[in-house]
Amino acid sequence: MFCTNCGAQIQGQFCPLCGTPAGNLAPNADTPVPPPVASPLFWSILCTICFCFPVGIVSIVYAAKVNSLAAVGAYQQAKEAADKAKMWAWLAFGVSMIINLLYIAINVMG
Ligand SMILES: [Zn+2]
């Protein structure tokens, strides 16, 4: 990076020529950046295709919200959307298991 005061290249914390703190060059550098929220979109789509379509769609809708919410800095809402997406993905899995078991039971009973 370069000093905004004199234009010299800064390697450390201060400009070697004029002493301007390097921190002044990037005021946003000190702002803590929240960790990115992992979107379970992959699992949502997988559950939708493999298991239960109508329930999986809800999961995809929530998973799709995660990235857009995280992009505007709404990390709490992004995390909640991610949690809901995971919940619906598991629900899709559970519903399909029940349907499969019922299907097998009906076939076994003839
Ligand atoms: Zn300088």
Coordinates of N, CA and C and ligand atoms in Angstrom, one line a residue:
M1 N 0.8 -1.2 0.0 CA 0.0 0.0 0.0 C 0.9 1.2 0.0
F2 N 0.2 2.4 -0.3 CA 1.0 3.6 -0.4 C 0.4 4.7 0.5
C3 N 1.3 5.5 1.0 CA 0.9 6.6 1.9 C 0.0 7.6 1.2
T4 N -1.1 8.0 1.9 CA -2.0 9.0 1.3 C -1.4 10.4 1.4
N5 N -0.5 10.5 2.3 CA 0.1 11.9 2.6 C 1.2 12.2 1.6
C6 N 2.1 11.3 1.4 CA 3.3 11.6 0.5 C 3.4 10.6 -0.7
G7 N 2.7 9.5 -0.7 CA 2.7 8.6 -1.8 C 3.8 7.6 -1.7
A8 N 4.6 7.6 -0.6 CA 5.6 6.6 -0.5 C 5.0 5.2 -0.2
Q9 N 5.7 4.2 -0.6 CA 5.3 2.8 -0.3 C 5.5 2.5 1.1
I10 N 4.5 1.9 1.8 CA 4.6 1.6 3.2 C 4.6 0.1 3.4
Q11 N 5.7 -0.4 4.1 CA 5.8 -1.9 4.4 C 5.3 -2.2 5.7
G12 N 5.5 -1.3 6.7 CA 5.1 -1.6 8.1 C 3.9 -0.9 8.5
Q13 N 3.9 -0.4 9.8 CA 2.8 0.3 10.4 C 2.8 1.8 10.0
F14 N 4.0 2.4 9.7 CA 4.0 3.8 9.5 C 4.8 4.1 8.1
C15 N 4.4 5.2 7.6 CA 5.1 5.7 6.4 C 6.6 6.0 6.7
P16 N 7.5 5.4 6.0 CA 9.0 5.7 6.3 C 9.4 7.1 6.0
L17 N 8.7 7.9 5.2 CA 9.1 9.2 4.9 C 8.4 10.3 5.8
C18 N 7.1 10.2 6.0 CA 6.4 11.2 6.7 C 5.9 10.7 8.1
G19 N 5.9 9.4 8.3 CA 5.4 8.9 9.6 C 3.9 8.8 9.7
T20 N 3.2 8.9 8.6 CA 1.7 8.7 8.7 C 1.4 7.3 9.0
P21 N 0.6 7.0 10.0 CA 0.3 5.6 10.4 C -0.4 4.9 9.2
A22 N 0.0 3.7 8.9 CA -0.6 2.9 7.8 C -2.1 2.7 8.0
G23 N -2.5 2.7 9.3 CA -3.9 2.4 9.6 C -4.8 3.5 9.0
N24 N -4.3 4.7 8.8 CA -5.1 5.7 8.2 C -5.5 5.5 6.8
L25 N -4.7 4.6 6.2 CA -4.9 4.4 4.7 C -6.1 3.5 4.5
A26 N -6.4 2.6 5.5 CA -7.5 1.7 5.4 C -8.3 1.7 6.7
P27 N -9.2 2.7 6.8 CA -9.9 2.8 8.1 C -10.8 1.6 8.3
N28 N -11.2 0.9 7.3 CA -12.1 -0.3 7.4 C -11.3 -1.5 7.9
A29 N -10.0 -1.5 7.8 CA -9.2 -2.7 8.1 C -9.4 -3.1 9.6
D30 N -9.7 -2.2 10.5 CA -9.9 -2.5 11.9 C -11.3 -3.0 12.2
T31 N -12.2 -2.8 11.3 CA -13.6 -3.3 11.5 C -13.6 -4.8 11.4
P32 N -14.0 -5.5 12.5 CA -14.1 -6.9 12.5 C -15.0 -7.4 11.4
V33 N -14.5 -8.3 10.6 CA -15.4 -8.9 9.5 C -16.0 -10.2 10.1
P34 N -17.3 -10.3 10.1 CA -17.9 -11.5 10.6 C -17.6 -12.7 9.7
P35 N -17.5 -13.9 10.2 CA -17.1 -15.0 9.3 C -18.3 -15.2 8.4
P36 N -18.0 -15.6 7.1 CA -19.0 -15.9 6.1 C -19.9 -17.0 6.6
V37 N -21.2 -16.8 6.3 CA -22.2 -17.8 6.7 C -22.3 -18.9 5.6
A38 N -22.0 -20.1 5.9 CA -22.1 -21.2 5.0 C -23.5 -21.4 4.6
S39 N -23.8 -21.3 3.3 CA -25.1 -21.6 2.8 C -25.3 -23.1 2.5
P40 N -26.3 -23.7 3.1 CA -26.5 -25.1 2.8 C -27.2 -25.4 1.5
L41 N -27.0 -24.5 0.5 CA -27.8 -24.6 -0.7 C -27.6 -26.0 -1.4
F42 N -26.3 -26.5 -1.3 CA -26.0 -27.8 -2.0 C -26.9 -28.9 -1.4
W43 N -27.0 -28.9 0.0 CA -27.8 -30.0 0.6 C -29.2 -29.8 0.4
S44 N -29.7 -28.5 0.3 CA -31.1 -28.2 0.0 C -31.4 -28.8 -1.4
I45 N -30.6 -28.6 -2.4 CA -30.9 -29.0 -3.7 C -30.8 -30.6 -3.7
L46 N -29.8 -31.1 -3.1 CA -29.7 -32.6 -3.0 C -30.9 -33.2 -2.4
C47 N -31.4 -32.7 -1.3 CA -32.5 -33.2 -0.6 C -33.8 -33.1 -1.5
T48 N -33.9 -32.0 -2.2 CA -35.0 -31.7 -3.1 C -35.0 -32.8 -4.2
I49 N -33.9 -33.0 -4.8 CA -33.8 -33.9 -6.0 C -34.0 -35.4 -5.5
C50 N -33.3 -35.7 -4.4 CA -33.3 -37.1 -4.0 C -34.5 -37.5 -3.1
F51 N -35.0 -36.6 -2.4 CA -36.0 -37.0 -1.4 C -37.4 -36.4 -1.6
C52 N -37.6 -35.3 -1.0 CA -39.0 -34.8 -1.1 C -39.0 -33.4 -1.8
F53 N -39.6 -33.3 -3.0 CA -39.6 -32.1 -3.8 C -40.2 -30.9 -3.1
P54 N -41.5 -31.0 -2.7 CA -42.2 -29.8 -2.2 C -41.5 -29.3 -0.9
V55 N -41.0 -30.2 0.0 CA -40.4 -29.7 1.2 C -39.0 -29.2 0.9
G56 N -38.3 -29.8 -0.1 CA -37.0 -29.4 -0.4 C -37.0 -28.0 -1.0
I57 N -38.0 -27.6 -1.7 CA -38.1 -26.3 -2.3 C -38.0 -25.2 -1.3
V58 N -38.7 -25.4 -0.2 CA -38.7 -24.5 1.0 C -37.3 -24.3 1.5
S59 N -36.6 -25.4 1.5 CA -35.2 -25.4 2.0 C -34.3 -24.6 1.0
I60 N -34.5 -24.8 -0.3 CA -33.8 -24.0 -1.3 C -34.0 -22.5 -1.2
V61 N -35.3 -22.2 -0.9 CA -35.7 -20.8 -0.8 C -34.9 -20.1 0.3
Y62 N -34.8 -20.8 1.5 CA -34.1 -20.3 2.6 C -32.6 -20.3 2.3
A63 N -32.1 -21.3 1.7 CA -30.6 -21.4 1.4 C -30.2 -20.3 0.5
A64 N -31.1 -20.0 -0.5 CA -30.8 -18.9 -1.4 C -30.8 -17.5 -0.8
K65 N -31.5 -17.4 0.3 CA -31.6 -16.1 1.1 C -30.2 -15.9 1.8
V66 N -29.6 -17.0 2.2 CA -28.4 -16.8 3.0 C -27.3 -15.9 2.4
N67 N -27.0 -16.2 1.1 CA -26.0 -15.4 0.4 C -26.3 -14.0 0.3
S68 N -27.6 -13.7 -0.1 CA -28.0 -12.4 -0.4 C -28.1 -11.6 1.0
L69 N -28.5 -12.2 2.1 CA -28.5 -11.6 3.4 C -27.1 -11.3 3.8
A70 N -26.2 -12.3 3.7 CA -24.8 -12.1 4.1 C -24.1 -11.0 3.3
A71 N -24.5 -10.9 2.0 CA -23.9 -9.9 1.1 C -24.2 -8.5 1.6
V72 N -25.4 -8.2 2.2 CA -25.7 -6.9 2.7 C -25.4 -6.7 4.1
G73 N -24.7 -7.7 4.7 CA -24.2 -7.6 6.1 C -25.2 -8.0 7.1
A74 N -26.3 -8.6 6.7 CA -27.3 -9.1 7.7 C -27.0 -10.5 8.1
Y75 N -25.9 -10.6 8.9 CA -25.3 -11.9 9.2 C -26.2 -12.7 10.2
Q76 N -26.9 -12.0 11.1 CA -27.8 -12.8 12.0 C -28.9 -13.4 11.2
Q77 N -29.5 -12.6 10.3 CA -30.6 -13.1 9.5 C -30.1 -14.2 8.6
A78 N -28.9 -14.0 8.1 CA -28.3 -15.0 7.2 C -28.2 -16.4 7.9
K79 N -27.7 -16.3 9.1 CA -27.5 -17.5 9.9 C -28.8 -18.2 10.2
E80 N -29.9 -17.3 10.5 CA -31.2 -17.9 10.8 C -31.7 -18.6 9.5
A81 N -31.5 -18.0 8.4 CA -32.0 -18.6 7.1 C -31.3 -19.9 6.9
A82 N -30.0 -19.9 7.2 CA -29.2 -21.1 7.0 C -29.7 -22.2 7.9
D83 N -30.0 -21.9 9.1 CA -30.6 -22.9 10.1 C -31.9 -23.4 9.6
K84 N -32.8 -22.5 9.1 CA -34.1 -22.9 8.6 C -33.9 -23.8 7.3
A85 N -32.9 -23.5 6.5 CA -32.7 -24.3 5.3 C -32.3 -25.7 5.6
K86 N -31.4 -25.8 6.7 CA -31.0 -27.1 7.1 C -32.1 -27.9 7.7
M87 N -33.0 -27.2 8.5 CA -34.1 -27.8 9.1 C -35.0 -28.4 8.1
W88 N -35.3 -27.6 7.0 CA -36.2 -28.1 6.0 C -35.6 -29.2 5.1
A89 N -34.3 -29.1 5.0 CA -33.6 -30.2 4.2 C -33.7 -31.5 5.0
W90 N -33.5 -31.4 6.3 CA -33.7 -32.6 7.2 C -35.2 -33.1 7.1
L91 N -36.1 -32.1 7.1 CA -37.5 -32.5 7.1 C -37.8 -33.2 5.7
A92 N -37.2 -32.7 4.6 CA -37.4 -33.4 3.3 C -36.9 -34.8 3.4
F93 N -35.8 -35.0 4.0 CA -35.2 -36.3 4.2 C -36.1 -37.2 5.0
G94 N -36.6 -36.6 6.1 CA -37.5 -37.4 7.0 C -38.8 -37.8 6.4
V95 N -39.4 -36.8 5.7 CA -40.7 -37.1 5.0 C -40.5 -38.2 3.9
S96 N -39.4 -38.1 3.2 CA -39.2 -39.1 2.1 C -38.9 -40.5 2.7
M97 N -38.3 -40.5 3.9 CA -38.0 -41.8 4.5 C -39.4 -42.4 5.0
I98 N -40.3 -41.6 5.5 CA -41.6 -42.1 5.9 C -42.4 -42.6 4.7
I99 N -42.3 -41.8 3.6 CA -43.0 -42.2 2.4 C -42.5 -43.5 1.9
N100 N -41.1 -43.6 1.9 CA -40.5 -44.8 1.4 C -40.9 -46.0 2.2
L101 N -40.9 -45.9 3.6 CA -41.2 -46.9 4.5 C -42.7 -47.4 4.3
L102 N -43.6 -46.4 4.1 CA -45.0 -46.7 3.8 C -45.1 -47.5 2.5
Y103 N -44.3 -47.0 1.5 CA -44.4 -47.6 0.2 C -43.9 -49.1 0.3
I104 N -42.8 -49.3 1.0 CA -42.3 -50.7 1.2 C -43.3 -51.5 2.0
A105 N -43.9 -50.9 3.1 CA -44.9 -51.6 3.9 C -46.1 -52.0 3.1
I106 N -46.6 -51.1 2.2 CA -47.7 -51.4 1.4 C -47.4 -52.6 0.4
N107 N -46.2 -52.5 -0.2 CA -45.7 -53.5 -1.1 C -45.6 -54.9 -0.4
V108 N -45.0 -54.9 0.8 CA -44.8 -56.1 1.6 C -46.2 -56.8 1.9
M109 N -47.1 -55.9 2.3 CA -48.5 -56.4 2.6 C -49.3 -56.8 1.4
G110 N -48.8 -56.4 0.2 CA -49.4 -56.9 -1.0 C -50.6 -56.0 -1.3
Ligands
ZN1 ZN 4.1 9.4 3.8

